[in-house]
CSV table of C-alpha atoms and ligand atoms in Angstrom, one decimal:
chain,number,residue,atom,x,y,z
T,1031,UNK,CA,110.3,3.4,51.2
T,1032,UNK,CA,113.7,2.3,50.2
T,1033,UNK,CA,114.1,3.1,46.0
T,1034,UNK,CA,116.7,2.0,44.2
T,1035,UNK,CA,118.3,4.5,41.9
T,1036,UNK,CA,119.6,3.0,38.4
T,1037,UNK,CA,121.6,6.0,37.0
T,1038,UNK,CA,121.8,7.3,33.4
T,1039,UNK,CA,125.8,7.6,31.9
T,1040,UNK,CA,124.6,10.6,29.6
T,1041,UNK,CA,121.7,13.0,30.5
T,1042,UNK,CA,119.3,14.3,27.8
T,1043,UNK,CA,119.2,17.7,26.3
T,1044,UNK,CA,116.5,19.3,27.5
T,1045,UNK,CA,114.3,20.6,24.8
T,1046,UNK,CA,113.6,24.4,23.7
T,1047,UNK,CA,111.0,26.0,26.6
T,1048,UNK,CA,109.3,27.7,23.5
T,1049,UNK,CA,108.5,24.9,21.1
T,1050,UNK,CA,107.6,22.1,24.2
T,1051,UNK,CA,104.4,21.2,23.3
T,1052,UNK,CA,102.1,19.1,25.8
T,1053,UNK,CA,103.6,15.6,26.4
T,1054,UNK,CA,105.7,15.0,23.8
T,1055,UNK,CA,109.1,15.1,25.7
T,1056,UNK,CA,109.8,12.8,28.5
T,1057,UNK,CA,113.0,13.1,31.3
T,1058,UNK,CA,115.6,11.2,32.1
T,1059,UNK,CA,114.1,9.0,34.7
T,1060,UNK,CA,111.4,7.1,35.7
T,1061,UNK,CA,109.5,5.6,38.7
T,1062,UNK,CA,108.8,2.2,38.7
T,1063,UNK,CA,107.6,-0.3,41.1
T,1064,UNK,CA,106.2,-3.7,40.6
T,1065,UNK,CA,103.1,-6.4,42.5
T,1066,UNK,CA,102.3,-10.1,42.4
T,1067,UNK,CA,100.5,-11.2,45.0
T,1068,UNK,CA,103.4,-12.8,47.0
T,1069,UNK,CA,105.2,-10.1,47.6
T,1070,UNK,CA,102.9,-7.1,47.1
T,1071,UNK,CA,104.3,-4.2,45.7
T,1072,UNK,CA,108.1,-4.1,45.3
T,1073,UNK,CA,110.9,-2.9,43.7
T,1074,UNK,CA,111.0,0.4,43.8
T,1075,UNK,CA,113.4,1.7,42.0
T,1076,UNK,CA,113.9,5.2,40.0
T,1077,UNK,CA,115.8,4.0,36.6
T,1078,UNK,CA,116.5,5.7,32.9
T,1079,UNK,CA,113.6,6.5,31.0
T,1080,UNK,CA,113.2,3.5,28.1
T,1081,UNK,CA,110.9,1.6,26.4
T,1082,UNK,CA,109.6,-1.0,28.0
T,1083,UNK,CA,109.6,-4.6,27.2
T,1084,UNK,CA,106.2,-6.8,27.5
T,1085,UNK,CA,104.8,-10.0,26.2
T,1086,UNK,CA,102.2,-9.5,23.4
T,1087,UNK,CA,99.9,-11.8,25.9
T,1088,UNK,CA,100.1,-9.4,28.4
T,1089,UNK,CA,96.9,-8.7,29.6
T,1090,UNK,CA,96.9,-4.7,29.7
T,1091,UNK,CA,96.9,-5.1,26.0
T,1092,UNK,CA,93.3,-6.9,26.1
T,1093,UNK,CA,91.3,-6.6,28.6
T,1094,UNK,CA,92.8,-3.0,29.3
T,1095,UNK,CA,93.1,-3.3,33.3
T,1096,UNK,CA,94.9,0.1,33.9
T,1097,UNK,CA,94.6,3.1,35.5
T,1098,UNK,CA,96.6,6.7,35.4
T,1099,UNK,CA,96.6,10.1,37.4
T,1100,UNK,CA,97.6,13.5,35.9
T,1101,UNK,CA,99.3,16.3,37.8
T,1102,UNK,CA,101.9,19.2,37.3
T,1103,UNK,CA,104.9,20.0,38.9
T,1104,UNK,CA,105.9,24.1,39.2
T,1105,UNK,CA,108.1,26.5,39.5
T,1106,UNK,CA,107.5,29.8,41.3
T,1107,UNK,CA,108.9,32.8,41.1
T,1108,UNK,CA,111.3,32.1,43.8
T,1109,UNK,CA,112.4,29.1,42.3
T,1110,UNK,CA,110.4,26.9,44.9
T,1111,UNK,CA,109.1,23.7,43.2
T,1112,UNK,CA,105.7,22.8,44.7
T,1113,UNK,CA,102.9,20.2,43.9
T,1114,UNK,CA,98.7,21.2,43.6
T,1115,UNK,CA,96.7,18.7,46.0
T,1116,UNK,CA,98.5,15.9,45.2
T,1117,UNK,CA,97.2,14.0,47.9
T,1118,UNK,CA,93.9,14.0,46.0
T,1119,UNK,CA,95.6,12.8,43.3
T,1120,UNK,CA,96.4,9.8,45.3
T,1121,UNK,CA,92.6,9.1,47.1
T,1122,UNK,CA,91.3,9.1,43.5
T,1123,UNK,CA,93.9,6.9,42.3
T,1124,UNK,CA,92.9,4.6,44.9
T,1125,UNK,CA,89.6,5.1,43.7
T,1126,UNK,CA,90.1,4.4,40.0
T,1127,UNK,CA,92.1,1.1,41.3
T,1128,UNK,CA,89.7,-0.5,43.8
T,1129,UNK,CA,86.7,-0.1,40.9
T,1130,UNK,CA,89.4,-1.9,38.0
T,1131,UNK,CA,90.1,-4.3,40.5
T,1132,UNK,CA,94.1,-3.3,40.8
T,1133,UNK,CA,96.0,-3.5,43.9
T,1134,UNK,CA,96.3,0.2,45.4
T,1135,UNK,CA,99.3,2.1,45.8
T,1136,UNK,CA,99.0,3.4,49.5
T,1137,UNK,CA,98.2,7.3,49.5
T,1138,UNK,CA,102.2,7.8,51.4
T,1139,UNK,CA,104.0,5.4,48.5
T,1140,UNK,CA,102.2,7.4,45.9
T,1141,UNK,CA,103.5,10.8,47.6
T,1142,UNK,CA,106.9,9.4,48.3
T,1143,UNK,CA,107.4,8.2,44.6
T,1144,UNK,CA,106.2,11.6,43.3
T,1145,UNK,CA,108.3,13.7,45.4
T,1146,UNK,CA,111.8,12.0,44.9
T,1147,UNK,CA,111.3,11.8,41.1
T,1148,UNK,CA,110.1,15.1,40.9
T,1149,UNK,CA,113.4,16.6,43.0
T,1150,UNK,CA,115.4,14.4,41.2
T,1151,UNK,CA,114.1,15.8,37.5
T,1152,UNK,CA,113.5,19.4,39.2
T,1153,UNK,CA,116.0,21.1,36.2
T,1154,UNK,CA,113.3,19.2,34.0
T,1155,UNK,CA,110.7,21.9,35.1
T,1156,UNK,CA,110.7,24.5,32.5
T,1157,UNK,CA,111.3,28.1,33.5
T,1158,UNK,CA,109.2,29.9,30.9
T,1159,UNK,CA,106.3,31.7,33.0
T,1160,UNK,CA,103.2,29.3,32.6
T,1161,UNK,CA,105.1,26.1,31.5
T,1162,UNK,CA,105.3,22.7,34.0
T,1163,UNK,CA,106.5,19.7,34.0
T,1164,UNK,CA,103.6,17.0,33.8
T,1165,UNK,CA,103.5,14.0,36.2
T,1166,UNK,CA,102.2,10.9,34.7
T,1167,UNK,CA,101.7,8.3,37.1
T,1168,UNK,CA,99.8,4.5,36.1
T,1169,UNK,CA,99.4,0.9,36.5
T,1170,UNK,CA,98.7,-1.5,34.2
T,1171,UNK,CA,97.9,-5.5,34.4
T,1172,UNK,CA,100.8,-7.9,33.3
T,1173,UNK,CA,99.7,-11.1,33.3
T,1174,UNK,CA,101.0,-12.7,30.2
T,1175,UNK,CA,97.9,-15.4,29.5
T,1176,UNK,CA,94.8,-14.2,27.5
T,1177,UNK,CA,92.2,-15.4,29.8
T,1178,UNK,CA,90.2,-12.9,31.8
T,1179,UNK,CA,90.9,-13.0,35.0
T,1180,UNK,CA,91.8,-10.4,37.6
T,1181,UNK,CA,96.0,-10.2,37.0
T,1182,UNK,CA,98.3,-11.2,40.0
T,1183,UNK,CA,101.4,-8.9,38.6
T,1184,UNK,CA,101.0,-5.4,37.7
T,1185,UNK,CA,103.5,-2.5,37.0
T,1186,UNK,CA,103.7,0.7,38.6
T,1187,UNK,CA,104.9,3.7,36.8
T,1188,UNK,CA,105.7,7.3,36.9
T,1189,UNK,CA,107.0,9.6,34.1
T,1190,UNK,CA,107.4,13.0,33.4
T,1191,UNK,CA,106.9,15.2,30.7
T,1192,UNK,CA,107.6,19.2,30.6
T,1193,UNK,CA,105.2,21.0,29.0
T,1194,UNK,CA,104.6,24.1,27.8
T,1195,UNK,CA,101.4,27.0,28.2
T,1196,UNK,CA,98.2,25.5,27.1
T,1197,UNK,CA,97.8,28.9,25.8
T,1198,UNK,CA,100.5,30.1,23.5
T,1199,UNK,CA,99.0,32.4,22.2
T,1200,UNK,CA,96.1,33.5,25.0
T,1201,UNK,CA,93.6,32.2,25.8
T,1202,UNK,CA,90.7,31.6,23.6
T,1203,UNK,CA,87.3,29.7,24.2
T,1204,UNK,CA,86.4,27.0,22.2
T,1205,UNK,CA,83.7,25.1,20.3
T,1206,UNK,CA,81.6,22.2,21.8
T,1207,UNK,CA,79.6,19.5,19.6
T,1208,UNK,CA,76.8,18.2,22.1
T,1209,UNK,CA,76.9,14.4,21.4
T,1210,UNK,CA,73.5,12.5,21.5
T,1211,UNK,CA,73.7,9.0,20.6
T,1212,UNK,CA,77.2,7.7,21.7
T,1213,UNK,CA,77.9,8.0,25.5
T,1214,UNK,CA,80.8,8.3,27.4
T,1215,UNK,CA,79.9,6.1,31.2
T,1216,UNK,CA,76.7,4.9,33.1
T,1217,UNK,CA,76.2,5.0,36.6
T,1218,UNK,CA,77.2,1.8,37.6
T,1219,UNK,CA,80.2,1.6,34.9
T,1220,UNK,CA,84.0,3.3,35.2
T,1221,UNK,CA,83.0,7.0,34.6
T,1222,UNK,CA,84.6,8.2,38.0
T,1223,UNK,CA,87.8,6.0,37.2
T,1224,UNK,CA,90.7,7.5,35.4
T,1225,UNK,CA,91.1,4.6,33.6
T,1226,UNK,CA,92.3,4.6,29.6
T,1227,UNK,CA,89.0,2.8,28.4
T,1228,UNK,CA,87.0,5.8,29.4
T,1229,UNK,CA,89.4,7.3,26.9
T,1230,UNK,CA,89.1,4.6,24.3
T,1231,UNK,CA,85.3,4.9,24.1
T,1232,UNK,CA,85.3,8.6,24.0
T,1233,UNK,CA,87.4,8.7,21.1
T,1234,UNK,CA,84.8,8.4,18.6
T,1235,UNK,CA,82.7,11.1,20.0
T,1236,UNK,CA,85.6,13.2,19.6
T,1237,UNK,CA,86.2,12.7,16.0
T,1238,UNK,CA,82.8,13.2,15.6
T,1239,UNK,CA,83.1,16.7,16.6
T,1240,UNK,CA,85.9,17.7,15.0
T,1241,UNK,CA,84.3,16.2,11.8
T,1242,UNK,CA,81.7,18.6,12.3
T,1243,UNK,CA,83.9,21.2,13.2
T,1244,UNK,CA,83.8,21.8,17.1
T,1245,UNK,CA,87.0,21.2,19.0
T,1246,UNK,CA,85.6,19.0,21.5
T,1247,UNK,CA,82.6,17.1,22.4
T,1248,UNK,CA,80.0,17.4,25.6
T,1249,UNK,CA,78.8,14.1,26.8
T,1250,UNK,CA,75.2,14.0,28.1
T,1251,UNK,CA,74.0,10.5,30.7
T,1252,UNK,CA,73.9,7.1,29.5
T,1253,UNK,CA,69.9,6.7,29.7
T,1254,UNK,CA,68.1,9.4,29.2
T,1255,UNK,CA,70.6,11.2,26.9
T,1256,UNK,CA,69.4,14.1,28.4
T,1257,UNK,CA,72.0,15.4,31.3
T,1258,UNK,CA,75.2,16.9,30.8
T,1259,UNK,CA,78.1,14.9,32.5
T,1260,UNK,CA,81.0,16.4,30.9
T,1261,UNK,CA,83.5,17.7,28.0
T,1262,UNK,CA,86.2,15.3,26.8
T,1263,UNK,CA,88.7,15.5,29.8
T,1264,UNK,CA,87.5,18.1,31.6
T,1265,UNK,CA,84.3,18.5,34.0
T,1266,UNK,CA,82.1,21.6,32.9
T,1267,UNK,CA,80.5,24.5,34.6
T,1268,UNK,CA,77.8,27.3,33.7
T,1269,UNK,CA,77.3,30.8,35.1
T,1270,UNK,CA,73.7,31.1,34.7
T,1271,UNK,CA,72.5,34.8,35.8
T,1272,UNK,CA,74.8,35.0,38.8
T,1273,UNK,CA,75.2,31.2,40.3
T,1274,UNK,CA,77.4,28.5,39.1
T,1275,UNK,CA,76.1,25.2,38.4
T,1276,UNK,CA,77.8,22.1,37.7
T,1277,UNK,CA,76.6,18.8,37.0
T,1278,UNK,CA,76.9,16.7,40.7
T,1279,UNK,CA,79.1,13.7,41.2
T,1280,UNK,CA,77.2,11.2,40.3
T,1281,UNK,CA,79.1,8.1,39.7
T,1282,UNK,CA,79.7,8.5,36.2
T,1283,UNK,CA,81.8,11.8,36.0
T,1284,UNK,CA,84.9,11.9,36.6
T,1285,UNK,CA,86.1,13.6,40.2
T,1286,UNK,CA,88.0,16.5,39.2
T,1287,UNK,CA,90.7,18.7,41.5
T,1288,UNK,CA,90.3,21.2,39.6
T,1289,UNK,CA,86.4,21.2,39.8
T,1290,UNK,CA,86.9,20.9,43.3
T,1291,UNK,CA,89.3,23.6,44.0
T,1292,UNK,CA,86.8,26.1,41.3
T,1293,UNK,CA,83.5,25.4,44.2
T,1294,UNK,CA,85.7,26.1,47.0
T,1295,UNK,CA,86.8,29.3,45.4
T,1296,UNK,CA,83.8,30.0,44.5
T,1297,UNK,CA,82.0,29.6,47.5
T,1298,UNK,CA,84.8,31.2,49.3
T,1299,UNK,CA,83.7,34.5,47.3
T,1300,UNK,CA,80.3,34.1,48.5
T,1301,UNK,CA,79.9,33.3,44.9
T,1302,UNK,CA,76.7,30.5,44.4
T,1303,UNK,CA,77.3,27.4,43.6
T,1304,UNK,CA,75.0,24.0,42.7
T,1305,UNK,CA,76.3,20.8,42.1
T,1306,UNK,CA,72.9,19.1,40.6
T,1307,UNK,CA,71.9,17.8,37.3
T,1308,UNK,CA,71.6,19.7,34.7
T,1309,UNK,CA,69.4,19.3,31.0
T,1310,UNK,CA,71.2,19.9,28.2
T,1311,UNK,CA,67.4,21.9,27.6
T,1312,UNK,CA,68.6,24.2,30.0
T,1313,UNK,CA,71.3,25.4,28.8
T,1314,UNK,CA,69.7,25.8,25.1
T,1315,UNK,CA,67.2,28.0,27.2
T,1316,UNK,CA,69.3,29.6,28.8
T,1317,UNK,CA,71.1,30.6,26.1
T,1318,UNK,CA,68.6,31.5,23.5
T,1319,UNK,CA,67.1,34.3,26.7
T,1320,UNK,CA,70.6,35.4,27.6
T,1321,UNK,CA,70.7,34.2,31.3
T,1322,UNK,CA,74.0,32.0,30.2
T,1323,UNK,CA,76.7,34.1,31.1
T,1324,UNK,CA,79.6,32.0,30.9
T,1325,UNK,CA,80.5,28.3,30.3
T,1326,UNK,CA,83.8,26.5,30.8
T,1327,UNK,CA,85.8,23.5,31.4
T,1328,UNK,CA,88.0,22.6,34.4
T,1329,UNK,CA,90.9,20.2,34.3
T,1330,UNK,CA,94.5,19.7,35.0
T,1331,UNK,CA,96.2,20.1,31.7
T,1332,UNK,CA,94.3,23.8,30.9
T,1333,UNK,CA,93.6,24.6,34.2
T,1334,UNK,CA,89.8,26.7,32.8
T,1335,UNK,CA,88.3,26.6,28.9
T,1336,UNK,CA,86.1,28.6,28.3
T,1337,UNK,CA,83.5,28.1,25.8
T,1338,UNK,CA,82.5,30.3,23.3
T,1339,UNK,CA,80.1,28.2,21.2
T,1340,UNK,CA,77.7,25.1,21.6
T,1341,UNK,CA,76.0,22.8,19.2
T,1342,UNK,CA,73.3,20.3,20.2
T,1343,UNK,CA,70.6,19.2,17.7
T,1344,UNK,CA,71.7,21.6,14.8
T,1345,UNK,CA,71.1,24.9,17.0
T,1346,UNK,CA,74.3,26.6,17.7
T,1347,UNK,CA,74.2,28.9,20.7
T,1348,UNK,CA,76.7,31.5,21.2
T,1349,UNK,CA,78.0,32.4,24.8
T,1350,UNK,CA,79.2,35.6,26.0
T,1351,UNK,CA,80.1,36.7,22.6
T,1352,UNK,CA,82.7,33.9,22.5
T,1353,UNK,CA,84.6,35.8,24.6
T,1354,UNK,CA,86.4,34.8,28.2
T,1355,UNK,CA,83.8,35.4,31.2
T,1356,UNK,CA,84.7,37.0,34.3
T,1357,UNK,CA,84.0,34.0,36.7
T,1358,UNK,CA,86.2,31.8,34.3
T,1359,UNK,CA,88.7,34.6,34.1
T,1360,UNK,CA,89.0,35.0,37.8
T,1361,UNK,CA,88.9,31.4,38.5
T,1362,UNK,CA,91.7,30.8,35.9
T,1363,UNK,CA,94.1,33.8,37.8
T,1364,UNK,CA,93.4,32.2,41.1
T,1365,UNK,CA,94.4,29.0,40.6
T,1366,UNK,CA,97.3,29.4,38.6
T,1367,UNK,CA,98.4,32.2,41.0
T,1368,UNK,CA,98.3,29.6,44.6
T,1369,UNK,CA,100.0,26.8,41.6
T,1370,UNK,CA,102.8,29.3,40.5
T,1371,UNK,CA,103.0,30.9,44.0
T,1372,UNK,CA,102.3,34.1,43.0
T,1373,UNK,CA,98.6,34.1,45.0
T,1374,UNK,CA,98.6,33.4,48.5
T,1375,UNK,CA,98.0,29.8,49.3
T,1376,UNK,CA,95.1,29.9,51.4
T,1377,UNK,CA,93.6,26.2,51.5
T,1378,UNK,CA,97.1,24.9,52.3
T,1379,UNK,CA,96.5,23.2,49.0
T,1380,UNK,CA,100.5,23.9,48.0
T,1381,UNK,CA,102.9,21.0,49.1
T,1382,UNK,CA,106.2,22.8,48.9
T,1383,UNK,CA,109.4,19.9,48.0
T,1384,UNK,CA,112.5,20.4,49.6
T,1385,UNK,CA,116.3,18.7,50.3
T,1386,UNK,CA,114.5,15.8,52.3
T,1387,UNK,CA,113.2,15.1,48.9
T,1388,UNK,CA,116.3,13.9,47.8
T,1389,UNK,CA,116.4,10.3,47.1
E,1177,LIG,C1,91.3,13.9,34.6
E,1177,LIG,C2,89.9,14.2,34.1
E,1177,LIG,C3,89.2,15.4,34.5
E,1177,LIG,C4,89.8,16.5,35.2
E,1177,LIG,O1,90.3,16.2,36.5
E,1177,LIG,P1,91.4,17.2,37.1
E,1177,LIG,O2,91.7,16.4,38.4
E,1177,LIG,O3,90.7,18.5,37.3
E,1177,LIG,O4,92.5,17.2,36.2
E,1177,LIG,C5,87.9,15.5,34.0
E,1177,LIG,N1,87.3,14.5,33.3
E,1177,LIG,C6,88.0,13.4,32.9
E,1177,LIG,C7,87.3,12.4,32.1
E,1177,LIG,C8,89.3,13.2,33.3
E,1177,LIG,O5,89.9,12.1,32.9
C-alpha cells in the first residue's frame, strides 16, 4: 500500500509515564484512509494528529454507522516492540463491518496501517514496566444528508494513545451489579459487533450500577433475562469447583482475544473448560454452597478482573473472599508475560515489528 506521510514541524512532549492515565493522551500522528464507492478505499496517508472537520449532517452523528477495534502495542524487555493477535483484530473488524453494513478494510491493509503507524510512534510506547501504547482503529459513515441510507463515503482512522497500568496500585477485584431489566444485545442484533451503539445503550446500565454502588454492570440475554452474556467491556468467566465456564458465542456477545487466548491457555493446562450458557441461578447457587471459586473479566484494556462481589436481585454474594483466584492469577501472568515478552511465545500469537516497518 502506498501511504502518504504528512509530517508534523514540532513533535509533542510526551507526557509523564507515571501520571498517563488510559486514553487521555494521543501521538503525533494518525492513520487515515478514506471510501466512496468509486474509488474504494483510498488515500492513505499517515498525517498530524488534529481535530477533524465534519458536516453536522454527517451521518455518523445520526444514525451511528461506525465501528472500532482496540489493541496494544509493547515494549519488551529487550526493547522489541511487538503486537498480541492482531490479525484477529482485523477478522473481527471485518466482522463488526459486514453486520453495520461498512465497506471492510482488507485483513493485510488493516495490518499494514497498524504496523507503519505503530514503528513510526514506537518512542510513543511508554517504558514503565506494564504501560502500552493503545491502538485505536475505526470507521465511521460520512455521508452528509440526514436520510437513512447505507453511506457511500466513509473514513478510516487509526490513533494512538499511551497508556499506563490498569493497576496502579495492584490489582484488586471489583464489584458487579447484575442488571435485570435493561439489556445490552439480542441474538439477531449488533452484540458481536464492536460498534459504539453497543456502547451507547449500555451506558445506562452502567450508571445504574455505580448508583448502586458496584463498579460495573453484568448483562444477562435479551429474552429470558436469565443468561449471563457479559460485564461492560469485557467477556466473563467462572471457576466453578475445578472447570471454567464461560458463557458460548452466541451472536450476541462480543468475540473476545482475550477470551480466546484465556480457553486456549486453559485447555493447554489440561485445565477444563465450557463454553455454554450459563443462568445467572447458577452462579447465585454456586455461590451461596461455595463451589464458586473464582470469577473474572477478560478484555484488552485490563487484560483479567477479577471479581470480588456480585449483586443480583438484592443478594450480594461474595467470591473467594474478594480476593484474586489462582486461575485468574495465573491467566493474568501468562498473558501479559507472551505480550511483554517475558513468557515464551508459544501459540506464535507475538507479531514482532521491525525496520521493514518503516514507512
Ligand atoms: C472489546 C470488547 C470485549 C473484549 O474483547 P478483547 O478482544 O478481549 O479486548 C468484550 N466485550 C465487549 C462488549 C467489547 O467491546
Amino acid at each position: 500500500m502506498d501511504i502518504k506521510f504528512i509530517k508534523r514541524d514540532v513533535l509533542k512532549e510526551k507526557p509523564q509515564t507515571i501520571k498517563l492515565g488510559v486514553g487521555k493522551y494521543f501521538t503525533d500522528y494518525m492513520f487515515l484512509m478514506d471510501f466512496d464507492s468509486q474509488n474504494g478505499w483510498n488515500n492513505a496517508r499517515i498525517v498530524p494528529y488534529e481535530d477533524f472537520s465534519i458536516s453536522p449532517a454527517s451521518a455518523v452523528l445520526h444514525y451511528a454507522q461506525e465501528t472500532f477495534e482496540g489493541l496494544k502495542a509493547y515494549r519488551t524487555p529487550e526493547g522489541e516492540i511487538q503486537l498480541f493477535r492482531p490479525a484477529m483484530n482485523a477478522r473481527r473488524f471485518i466482522n463488526s463491518n459486514k453486520r453495520m453494513c461498512l465497506p471492510i478494510v482488507p485483513e493485510d491493509v488493516f495490518l499494514e496501517a497498524v504496523r507503519k503507524l505503530v514503528y513510526l510512534e514506537k518512542d510513543w510506547i511508554p517504558f514503565i514496566p506494564n504501560t502500552t501504547l493503545y491502538i485505536r482503529p475505526f470507521v465511521f459513515a460520512t455521508d452528509n444528508t440526514l436520510g437513512v441510507h447505507v453511506s457511500k463515503t466513509y473514513r478510516f482512522c487509526i490513533i494512538l494513545s499511551p497508556s499506563g497500568n490498569y493497576f496502579p496500585t495492584g490489582m484488586k477485584p471489583i464489584s458487579i451489579y447484575v442488571e435485570e431489566e435493561l439489556v445490552r444485545a439480542v441474538i439477531g442484533g449488533t452484540g458481536f459487533a464492536k460498534c459504539g451503539g453497543n456502547y451507547a445503550a449500555s451506558l445506562l446500565g452502567q450508571s445504574k450500577a455505580a448508583t448502586q454502588g458496584y463498579d460495573q454492570v453484568l448483562w444477562l440475554d435479551g429474552v429470558e433475562h436469565k443468561y449471563i452474556e457479559e460485564v461492560g467491556a469485557m467477556n466473563i468467566m467462572f471457576v466453578i469447583n475445578d472447570e471454567v465456564v464461560t458463557p458460548m458465542l452466541n451472536g450476541s456477545i462480543l468475540p473476545g482475544i482475550t477470551r480466546d487466548s484465556c480457553i486456549t491457555l486453559l485447555k493447554n493446562k489440561n485445565i477444563k473448560v465450557s463454553e455454554r450458557r450459563i443462568s445467572i441461578e447458577e452462579i447465585m447457587s454456586a455461590g451461596r454452597d461455595g463451589t464458586l471459586k473464582e470469577m473474572f473479566g477478560t478484555g484488552t484494556a485490563a487484560v483479567i478482573l477479577p471479581v470480588g462481589k456480585i449483586s443480583y436481585k438484592g443478594e450480594e454474594i461474595t467470591i473467594n473472599n474478594q480476593q484474586i483466584g489462582p486461575v485468574a492469577q495465573d491467566l493474568f501472568d501468562e498473558l501479559t508475560g507472551i505480550q511483554f515478552g517475558r513468557k515464551s511465545d508459544d501459540n506464535n500469537w507475538i507479531i514482532s515489528l521491525n525496520s521493514n516497518d518503516k514507512l
